[in-house]
Coordinates of N, CA and C and ligand atoms in Angstrom, one line a residue:
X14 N 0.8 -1.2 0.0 CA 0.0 0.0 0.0 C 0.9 1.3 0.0
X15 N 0.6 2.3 -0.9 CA 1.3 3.6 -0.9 C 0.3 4.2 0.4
X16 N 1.4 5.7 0.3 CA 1.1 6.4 1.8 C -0.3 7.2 1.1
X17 N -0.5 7.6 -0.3 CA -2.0 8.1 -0.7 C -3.0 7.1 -0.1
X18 N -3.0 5.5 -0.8 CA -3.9 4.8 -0.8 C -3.9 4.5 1.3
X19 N -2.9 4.7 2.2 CA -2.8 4.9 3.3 C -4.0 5.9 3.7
X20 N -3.8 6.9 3.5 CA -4.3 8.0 4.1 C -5.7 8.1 3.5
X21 N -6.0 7.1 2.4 CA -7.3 7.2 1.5 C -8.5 6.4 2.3
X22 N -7.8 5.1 2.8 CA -8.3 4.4 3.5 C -8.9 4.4 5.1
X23 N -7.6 5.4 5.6 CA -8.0 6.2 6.7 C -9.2 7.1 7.4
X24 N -9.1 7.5 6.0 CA -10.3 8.8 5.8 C -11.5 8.0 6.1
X25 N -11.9 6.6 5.7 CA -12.9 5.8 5.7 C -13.0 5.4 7.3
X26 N -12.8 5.9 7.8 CA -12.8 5.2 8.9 C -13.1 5.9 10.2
X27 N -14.1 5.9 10.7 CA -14.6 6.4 12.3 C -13.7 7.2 12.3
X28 N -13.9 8.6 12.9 CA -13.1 9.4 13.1 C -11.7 9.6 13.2
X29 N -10.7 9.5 11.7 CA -9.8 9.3 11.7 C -8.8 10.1 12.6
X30 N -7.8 9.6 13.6 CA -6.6 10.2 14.0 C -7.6 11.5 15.1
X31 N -8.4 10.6 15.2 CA -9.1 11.9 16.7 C -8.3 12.2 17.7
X32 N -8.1 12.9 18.4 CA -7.7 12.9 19.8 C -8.4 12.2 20.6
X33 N -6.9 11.7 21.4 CA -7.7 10.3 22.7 C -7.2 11.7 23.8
X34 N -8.2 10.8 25.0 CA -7.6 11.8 26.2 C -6.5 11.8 26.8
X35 N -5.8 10.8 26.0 CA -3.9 10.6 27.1 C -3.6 12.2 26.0
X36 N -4.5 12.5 24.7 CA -3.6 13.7 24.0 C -3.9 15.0 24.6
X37 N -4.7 15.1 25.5 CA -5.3 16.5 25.7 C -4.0 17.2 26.8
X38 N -3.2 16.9 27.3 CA -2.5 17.4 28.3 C -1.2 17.9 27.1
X39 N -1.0 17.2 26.1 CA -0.1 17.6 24.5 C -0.7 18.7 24.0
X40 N -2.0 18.5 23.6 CA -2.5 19.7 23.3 C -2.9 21.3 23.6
X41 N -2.6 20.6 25.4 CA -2.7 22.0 25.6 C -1.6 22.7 25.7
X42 N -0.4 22.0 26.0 CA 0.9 22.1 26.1 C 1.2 22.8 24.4
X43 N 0.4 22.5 23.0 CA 0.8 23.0 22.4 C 0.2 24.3 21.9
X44 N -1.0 24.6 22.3 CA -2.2 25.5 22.2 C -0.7 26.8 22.9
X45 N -0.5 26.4 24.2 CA 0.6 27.6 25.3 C 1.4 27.6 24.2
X46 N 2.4 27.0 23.4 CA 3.0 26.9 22.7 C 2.7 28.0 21.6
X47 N 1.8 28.0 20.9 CA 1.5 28.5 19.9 C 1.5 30.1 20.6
X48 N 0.6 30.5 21.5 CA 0.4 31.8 22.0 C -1.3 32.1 21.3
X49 N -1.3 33.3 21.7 CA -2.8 34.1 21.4 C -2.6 33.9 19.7
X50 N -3.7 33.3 19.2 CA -4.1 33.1 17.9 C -5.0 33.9 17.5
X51 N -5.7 34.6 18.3 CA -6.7 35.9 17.7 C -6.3 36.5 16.7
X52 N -6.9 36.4 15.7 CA -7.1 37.2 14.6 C -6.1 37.2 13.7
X53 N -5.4 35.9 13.9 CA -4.1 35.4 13.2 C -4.6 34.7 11.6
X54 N -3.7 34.6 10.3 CA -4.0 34.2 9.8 C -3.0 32.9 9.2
X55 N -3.8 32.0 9.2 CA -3.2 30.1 9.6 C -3.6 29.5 8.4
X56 N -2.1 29.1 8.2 CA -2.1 27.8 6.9 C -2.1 26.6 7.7
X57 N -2.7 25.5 7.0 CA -2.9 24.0 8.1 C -2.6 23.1 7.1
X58 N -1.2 23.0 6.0 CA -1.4 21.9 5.4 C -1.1 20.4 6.1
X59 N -2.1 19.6 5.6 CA -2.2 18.5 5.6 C -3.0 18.1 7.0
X60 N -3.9 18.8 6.5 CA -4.9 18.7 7.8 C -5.6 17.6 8.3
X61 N -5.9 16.7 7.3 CA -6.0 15.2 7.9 C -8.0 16.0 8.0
X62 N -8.6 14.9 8.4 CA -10.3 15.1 8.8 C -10.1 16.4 9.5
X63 N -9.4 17.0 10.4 CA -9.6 18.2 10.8 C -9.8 18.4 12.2
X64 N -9.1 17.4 12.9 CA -9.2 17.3 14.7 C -8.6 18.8 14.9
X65 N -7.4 18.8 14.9 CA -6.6 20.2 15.2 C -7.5 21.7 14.4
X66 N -8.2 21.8 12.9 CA -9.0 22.6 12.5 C -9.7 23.1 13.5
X67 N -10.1 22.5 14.0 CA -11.6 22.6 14.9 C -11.0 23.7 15.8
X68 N -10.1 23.2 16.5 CA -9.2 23.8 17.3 C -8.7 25.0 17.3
X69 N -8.2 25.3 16.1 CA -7.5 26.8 15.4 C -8.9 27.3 15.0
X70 N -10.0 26.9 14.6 CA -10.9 27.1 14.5 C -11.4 28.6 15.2
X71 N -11.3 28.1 16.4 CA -11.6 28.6 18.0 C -10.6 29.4 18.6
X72 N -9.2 29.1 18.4 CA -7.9 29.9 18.7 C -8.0 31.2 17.8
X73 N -8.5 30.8 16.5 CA -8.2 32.7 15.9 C -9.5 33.3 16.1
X74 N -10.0 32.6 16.4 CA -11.8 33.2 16.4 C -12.4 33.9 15.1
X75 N -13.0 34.3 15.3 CA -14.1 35.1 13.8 C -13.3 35.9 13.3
X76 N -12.0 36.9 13.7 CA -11.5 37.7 13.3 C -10.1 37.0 12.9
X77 N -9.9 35.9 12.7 CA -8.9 35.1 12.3 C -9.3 34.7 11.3
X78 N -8.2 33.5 10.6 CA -8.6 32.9 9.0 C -7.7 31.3 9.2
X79 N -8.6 30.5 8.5 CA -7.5 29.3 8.8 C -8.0 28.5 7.2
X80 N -7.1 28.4 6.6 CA -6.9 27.5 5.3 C -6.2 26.0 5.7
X81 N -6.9 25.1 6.0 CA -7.2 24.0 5.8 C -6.6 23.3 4.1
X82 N -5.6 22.3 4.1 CA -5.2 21.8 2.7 C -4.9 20.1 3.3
X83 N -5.4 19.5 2.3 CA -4.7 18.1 2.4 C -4.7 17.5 1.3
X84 N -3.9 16.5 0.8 CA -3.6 16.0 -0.7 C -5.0 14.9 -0.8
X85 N -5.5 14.5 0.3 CA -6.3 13.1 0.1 C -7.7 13.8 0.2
X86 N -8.8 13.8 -0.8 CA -9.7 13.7 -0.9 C -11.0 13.4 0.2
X87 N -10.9 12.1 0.4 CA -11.9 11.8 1.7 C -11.2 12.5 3.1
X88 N -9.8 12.7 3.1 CA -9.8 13.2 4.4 C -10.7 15.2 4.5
X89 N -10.3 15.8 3.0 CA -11.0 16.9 2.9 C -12.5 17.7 3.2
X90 N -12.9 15.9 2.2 CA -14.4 16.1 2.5 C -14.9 16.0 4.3
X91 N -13.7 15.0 5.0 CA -14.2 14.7 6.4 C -13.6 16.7 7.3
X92 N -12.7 17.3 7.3 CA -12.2 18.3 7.2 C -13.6 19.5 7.0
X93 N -14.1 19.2 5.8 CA -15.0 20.2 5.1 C -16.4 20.3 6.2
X94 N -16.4 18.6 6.7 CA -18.2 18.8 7.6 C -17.4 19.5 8.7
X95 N -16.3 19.0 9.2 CA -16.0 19.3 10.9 C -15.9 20.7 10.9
X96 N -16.0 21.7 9.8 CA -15.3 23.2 10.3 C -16.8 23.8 9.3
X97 N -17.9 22.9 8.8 CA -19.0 23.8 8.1 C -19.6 24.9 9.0
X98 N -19.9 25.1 10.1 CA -20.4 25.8 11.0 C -18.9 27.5 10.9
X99 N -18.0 27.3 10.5 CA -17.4 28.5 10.8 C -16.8 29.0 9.6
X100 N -17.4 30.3 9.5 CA -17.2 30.8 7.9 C -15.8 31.8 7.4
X101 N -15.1 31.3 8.9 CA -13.6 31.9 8.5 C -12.7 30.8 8.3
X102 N -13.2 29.5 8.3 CA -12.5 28.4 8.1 C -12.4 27.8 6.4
X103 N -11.7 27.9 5.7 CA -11.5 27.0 4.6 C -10.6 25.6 4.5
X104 N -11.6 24.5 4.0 CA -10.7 23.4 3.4 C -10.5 23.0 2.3
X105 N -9.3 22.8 1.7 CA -9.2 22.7 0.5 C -8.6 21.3 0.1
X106 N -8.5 20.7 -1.3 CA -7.9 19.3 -1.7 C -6.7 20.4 -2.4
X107 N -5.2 19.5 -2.1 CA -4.1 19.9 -2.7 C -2.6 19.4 -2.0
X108 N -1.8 19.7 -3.1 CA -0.6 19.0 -2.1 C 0.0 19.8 -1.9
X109 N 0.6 20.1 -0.9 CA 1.6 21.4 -0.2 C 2.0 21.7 -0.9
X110 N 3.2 21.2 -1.3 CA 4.7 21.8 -2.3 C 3.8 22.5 -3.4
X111 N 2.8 21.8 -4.1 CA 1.9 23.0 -5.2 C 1.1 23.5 -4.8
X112 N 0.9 24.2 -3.4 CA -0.1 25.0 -3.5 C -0.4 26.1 -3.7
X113 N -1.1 27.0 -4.1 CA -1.0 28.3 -4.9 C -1.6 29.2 -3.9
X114 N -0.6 29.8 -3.3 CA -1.1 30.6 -1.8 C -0.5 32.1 -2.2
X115 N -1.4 33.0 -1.5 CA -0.8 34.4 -1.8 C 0.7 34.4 -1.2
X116 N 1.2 35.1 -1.5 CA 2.4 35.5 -1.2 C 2.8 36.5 0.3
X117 N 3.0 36.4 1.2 CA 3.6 37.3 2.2 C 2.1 37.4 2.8
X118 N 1.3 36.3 3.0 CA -0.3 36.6 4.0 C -0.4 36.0 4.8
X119 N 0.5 35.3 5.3 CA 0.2 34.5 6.4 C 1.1 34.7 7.5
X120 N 0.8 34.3 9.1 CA 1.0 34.8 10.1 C 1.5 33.2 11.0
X121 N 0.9 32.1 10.5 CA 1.6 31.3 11.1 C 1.4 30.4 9.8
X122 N 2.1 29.3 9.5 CA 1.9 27.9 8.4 C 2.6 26.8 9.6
X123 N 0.9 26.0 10.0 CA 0.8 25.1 11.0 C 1.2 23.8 10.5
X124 N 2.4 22.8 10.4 CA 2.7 21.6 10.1 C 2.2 20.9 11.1
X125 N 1.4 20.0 11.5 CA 1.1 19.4 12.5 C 0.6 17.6 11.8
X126 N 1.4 17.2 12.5 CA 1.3 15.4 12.1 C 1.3 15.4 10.7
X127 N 2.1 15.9 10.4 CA 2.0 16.3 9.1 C 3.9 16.2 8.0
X128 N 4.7 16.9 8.8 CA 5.9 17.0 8.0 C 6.7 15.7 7.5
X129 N 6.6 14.6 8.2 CA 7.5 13.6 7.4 C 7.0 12.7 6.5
X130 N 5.7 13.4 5.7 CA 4.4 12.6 4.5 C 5.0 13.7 3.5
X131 N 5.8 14.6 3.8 CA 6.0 15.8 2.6 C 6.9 14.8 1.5
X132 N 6.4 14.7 0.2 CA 7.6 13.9 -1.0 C 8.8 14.9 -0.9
X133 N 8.3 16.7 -1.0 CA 9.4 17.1 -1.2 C 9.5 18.1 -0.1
X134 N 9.8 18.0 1.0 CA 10.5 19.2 2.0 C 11.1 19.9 1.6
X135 N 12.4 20.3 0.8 CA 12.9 21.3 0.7 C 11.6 22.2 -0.4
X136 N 11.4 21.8 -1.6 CA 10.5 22.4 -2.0 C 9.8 23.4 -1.2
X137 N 9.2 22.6 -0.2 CA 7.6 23.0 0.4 C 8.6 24.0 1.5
X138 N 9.5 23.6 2.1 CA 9.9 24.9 3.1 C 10.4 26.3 2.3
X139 N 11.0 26.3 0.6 CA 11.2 27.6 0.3 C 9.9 28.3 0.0
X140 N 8.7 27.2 -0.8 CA 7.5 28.4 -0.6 C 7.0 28.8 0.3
X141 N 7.0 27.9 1.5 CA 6.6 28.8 3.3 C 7.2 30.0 2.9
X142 N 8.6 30.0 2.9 CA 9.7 31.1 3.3 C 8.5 32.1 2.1
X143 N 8.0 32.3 1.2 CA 7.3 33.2 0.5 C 5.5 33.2 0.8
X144 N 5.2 32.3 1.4 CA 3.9 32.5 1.8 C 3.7 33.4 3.1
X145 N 4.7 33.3 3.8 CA 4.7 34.0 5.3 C 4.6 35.3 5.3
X146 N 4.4 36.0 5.5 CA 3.8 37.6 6.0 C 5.6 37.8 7.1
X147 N 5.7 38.8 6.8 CA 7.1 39.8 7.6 C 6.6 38.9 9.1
X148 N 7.5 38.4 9.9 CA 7.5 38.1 11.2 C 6.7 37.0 11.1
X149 N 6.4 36.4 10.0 CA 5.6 35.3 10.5 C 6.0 34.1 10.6
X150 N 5.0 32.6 11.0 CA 6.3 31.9 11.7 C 6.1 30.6 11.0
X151 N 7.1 29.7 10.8 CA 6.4 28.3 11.0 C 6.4 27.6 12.1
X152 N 5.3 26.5 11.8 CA 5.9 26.0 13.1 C 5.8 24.2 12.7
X153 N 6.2 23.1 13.5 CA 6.4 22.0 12.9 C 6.4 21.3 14.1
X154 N 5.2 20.3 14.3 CA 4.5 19.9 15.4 C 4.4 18.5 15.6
X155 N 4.4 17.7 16.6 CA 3.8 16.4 16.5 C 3.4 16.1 17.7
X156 N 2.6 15.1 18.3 CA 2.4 14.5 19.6 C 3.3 13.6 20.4
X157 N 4.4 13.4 19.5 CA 5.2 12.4 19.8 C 6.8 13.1 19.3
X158 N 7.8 12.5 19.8 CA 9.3 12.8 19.3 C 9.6 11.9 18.7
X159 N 10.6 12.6 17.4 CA 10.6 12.1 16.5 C 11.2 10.4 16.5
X160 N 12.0 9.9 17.8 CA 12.2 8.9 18.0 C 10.9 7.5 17.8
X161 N 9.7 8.3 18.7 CA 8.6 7.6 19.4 C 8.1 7.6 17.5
X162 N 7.8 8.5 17.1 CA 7.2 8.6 15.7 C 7.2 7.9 15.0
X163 N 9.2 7.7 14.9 CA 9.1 7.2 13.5 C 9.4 5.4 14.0
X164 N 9.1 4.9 15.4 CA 8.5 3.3 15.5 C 7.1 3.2 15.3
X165 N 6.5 4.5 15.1 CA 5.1 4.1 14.7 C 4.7 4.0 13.6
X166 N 5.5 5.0 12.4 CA 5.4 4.8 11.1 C 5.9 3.4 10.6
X167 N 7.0 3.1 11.4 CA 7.8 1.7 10.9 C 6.7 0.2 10.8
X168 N 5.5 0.4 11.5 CA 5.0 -0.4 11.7 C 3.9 -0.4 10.5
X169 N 3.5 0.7 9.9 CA 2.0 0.9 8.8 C 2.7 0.9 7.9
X170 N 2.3 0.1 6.9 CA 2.7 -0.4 5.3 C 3.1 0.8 5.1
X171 N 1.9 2.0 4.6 CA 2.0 3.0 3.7 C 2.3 4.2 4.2
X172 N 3.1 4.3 5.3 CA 3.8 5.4 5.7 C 5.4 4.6 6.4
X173 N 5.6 3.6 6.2 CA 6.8 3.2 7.0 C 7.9 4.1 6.4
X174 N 7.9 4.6 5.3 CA 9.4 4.8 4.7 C 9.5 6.7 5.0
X175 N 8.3 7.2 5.7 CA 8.1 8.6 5.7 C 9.1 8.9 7.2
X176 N 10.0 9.3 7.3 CA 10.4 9.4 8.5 C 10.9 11.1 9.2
X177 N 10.5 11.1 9.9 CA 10.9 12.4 11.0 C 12.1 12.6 11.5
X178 N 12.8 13.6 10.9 CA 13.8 14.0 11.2 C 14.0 14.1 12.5
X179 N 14.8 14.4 13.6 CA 15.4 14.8 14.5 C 15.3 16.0 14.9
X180 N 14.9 16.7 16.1 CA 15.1 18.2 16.1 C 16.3 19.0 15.9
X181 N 17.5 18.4 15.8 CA 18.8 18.9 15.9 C 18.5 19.0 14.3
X182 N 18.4 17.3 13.8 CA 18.6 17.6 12.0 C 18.1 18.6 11.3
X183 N 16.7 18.5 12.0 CA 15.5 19.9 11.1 C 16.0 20.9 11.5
X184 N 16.4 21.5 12.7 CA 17.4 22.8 13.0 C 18.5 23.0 11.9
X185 N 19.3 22.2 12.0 CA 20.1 22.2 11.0 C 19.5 22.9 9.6
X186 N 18.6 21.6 8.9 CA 18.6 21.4 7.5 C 17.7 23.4 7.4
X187 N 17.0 23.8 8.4 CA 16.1 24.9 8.3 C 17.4 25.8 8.2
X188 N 18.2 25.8 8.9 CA 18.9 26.8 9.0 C 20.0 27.0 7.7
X189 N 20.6 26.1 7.0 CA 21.2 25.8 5.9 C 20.2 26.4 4.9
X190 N 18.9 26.5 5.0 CA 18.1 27.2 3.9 C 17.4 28.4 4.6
X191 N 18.6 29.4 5.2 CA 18.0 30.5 5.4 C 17.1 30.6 6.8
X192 N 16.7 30.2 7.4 CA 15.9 30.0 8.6 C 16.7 30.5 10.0
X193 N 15.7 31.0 10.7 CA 15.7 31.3 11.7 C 15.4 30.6 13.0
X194 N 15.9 29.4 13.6 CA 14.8 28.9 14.3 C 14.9 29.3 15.7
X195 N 14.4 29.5 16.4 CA 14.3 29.9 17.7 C 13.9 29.1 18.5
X196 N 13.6 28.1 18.3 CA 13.0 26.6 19.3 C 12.6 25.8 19.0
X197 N 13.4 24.6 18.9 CA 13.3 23.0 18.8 C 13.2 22.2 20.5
X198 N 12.0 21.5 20.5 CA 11.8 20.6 21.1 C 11.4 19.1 20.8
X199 N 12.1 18.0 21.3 CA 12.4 17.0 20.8 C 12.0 15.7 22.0
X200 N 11.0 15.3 23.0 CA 10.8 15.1 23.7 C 9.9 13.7 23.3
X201 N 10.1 12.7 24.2 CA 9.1 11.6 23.9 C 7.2 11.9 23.8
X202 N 7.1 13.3 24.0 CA 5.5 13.3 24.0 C 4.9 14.4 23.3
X203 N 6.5 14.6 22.4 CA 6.4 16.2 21.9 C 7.5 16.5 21.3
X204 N 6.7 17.1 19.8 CA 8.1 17.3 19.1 C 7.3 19.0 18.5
X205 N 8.4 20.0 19.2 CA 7.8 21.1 18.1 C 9.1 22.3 18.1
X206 N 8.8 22.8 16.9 CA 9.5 23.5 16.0 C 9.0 24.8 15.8
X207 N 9.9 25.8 16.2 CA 9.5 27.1 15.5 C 10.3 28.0 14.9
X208 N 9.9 28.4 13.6 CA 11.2 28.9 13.0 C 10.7 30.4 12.1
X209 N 11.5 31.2 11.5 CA 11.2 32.6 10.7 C 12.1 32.7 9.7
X210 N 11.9 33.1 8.8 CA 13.1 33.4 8.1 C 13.8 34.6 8.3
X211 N 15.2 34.1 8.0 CA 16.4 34.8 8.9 C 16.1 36.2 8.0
Ligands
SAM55 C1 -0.8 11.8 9.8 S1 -2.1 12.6 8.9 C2 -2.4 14.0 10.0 C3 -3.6 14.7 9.6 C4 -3.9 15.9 10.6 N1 -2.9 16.9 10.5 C5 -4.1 15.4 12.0 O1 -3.4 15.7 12.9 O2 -5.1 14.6 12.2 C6 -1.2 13.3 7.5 C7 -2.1 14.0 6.5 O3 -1.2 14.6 5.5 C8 -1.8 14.4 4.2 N2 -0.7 14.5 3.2 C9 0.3 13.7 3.0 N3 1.1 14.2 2.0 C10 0.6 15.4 1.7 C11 1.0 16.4 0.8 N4 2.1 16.3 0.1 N5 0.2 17.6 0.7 C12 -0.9 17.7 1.5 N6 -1.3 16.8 2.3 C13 -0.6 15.6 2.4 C14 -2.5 13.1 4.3 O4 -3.5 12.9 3.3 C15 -3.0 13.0 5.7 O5 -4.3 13.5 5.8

């Protein structure tokens, strides 16, 4: 099984990739993380059905914006019901590295469970570096460190070969293309990244 027909199959399935309650003490830890999201405007590629959407949903509130993207179809459509009720929320079908985003509009570009499914990372980090708005941030997230991660990937057919860098490596590799990072955390229950261009 490839990691599309992976993530295709997923989509089919009872609320894919929901939050369980061992996640909610992660979550909040990354919510403090993030800071006041009011009236921020948020890129979410690879948003998966849209657990975390919901979320940023509520973090920028009415006077915020959150564009929602994922390459798999059923997970879109599942994305598209969870965030119908809020008319500052968009989801869209597409794949990161091509997505055709204004230039210099955005305030945060949210990677979450998301970066080691990219085909092409460097691609996708130089158009961040031009989708981002002056000061704005990325950030690169997971519930898990990249150690814990990537024995979980090793185990699913169609994502075994997707693997998560290291916070040291991704510091590195960010910073060799221009980057600014200001904070890598690399933790068994938590892995996040925040970076600007330099
Ligand atoms: C592990 S899931 C996480 C989904 C969501 N972020 C969450 O936390 O539930 C990864 C998602 O990335 C999507 N994806 C993988 N490669 C992609 C790409 N190149 N562009 C956009 N989405 C992609 C998959 O379809 C899948 O929904």
């Amino acid at each position: 099984m490839d990691r599309q027909a992976f993530f295709e199959q997923l989509a089919g399935r009872k609320n894919p990739l929901a939050f369980q309650p061992e996640h909610e003490p992660r979550m909040e830890r990354l919510r403090l993380r993030l800071g006041d999201l009011r009236g921020k405007r948020v890129f979410e590629p690879g948003c998966g059905a849209g657990p975390l959407t919901e979320r940023l949903a509520e973090w920028v509130g009415p006077a915020g914006h959150v564009l929602a993207l994922d390459a798999c179809p059923g997970m879109v459509k599942r994305c598209g019901e969870a965030v119908a009720s809020h008319g500052h929320v968009r989801a869209m079908r597409g794949k990161a590295e091509e997505a055709d985003l204004e230039a210099g509009a955005w305030d945060l570009i949210l990677c979450f469970r998301f970066y080691p499914h990219l085909e092409d990372a460097a691609g996708f980090l130089r158009r961040c570096g031009e989708w981002l708005a002056p000061g704005g941030e990325l950030v690169i997230a997971n519930l898990e460190g990249s150690r814990e991660l990537n024995a979980i990937h090793a185990r699913r057919a169609g994502v075994r070969h997707d693997r998560m860098p290291s916070g040291d490596e991704l510091r590195r590799q960010l910073q060799d293309r221009g980057w600014q990072v200001a904070e890598v955390l690399d933790e068994p229950e938590e892995f996040f990244l925040r970076a600007r261009r330099a």
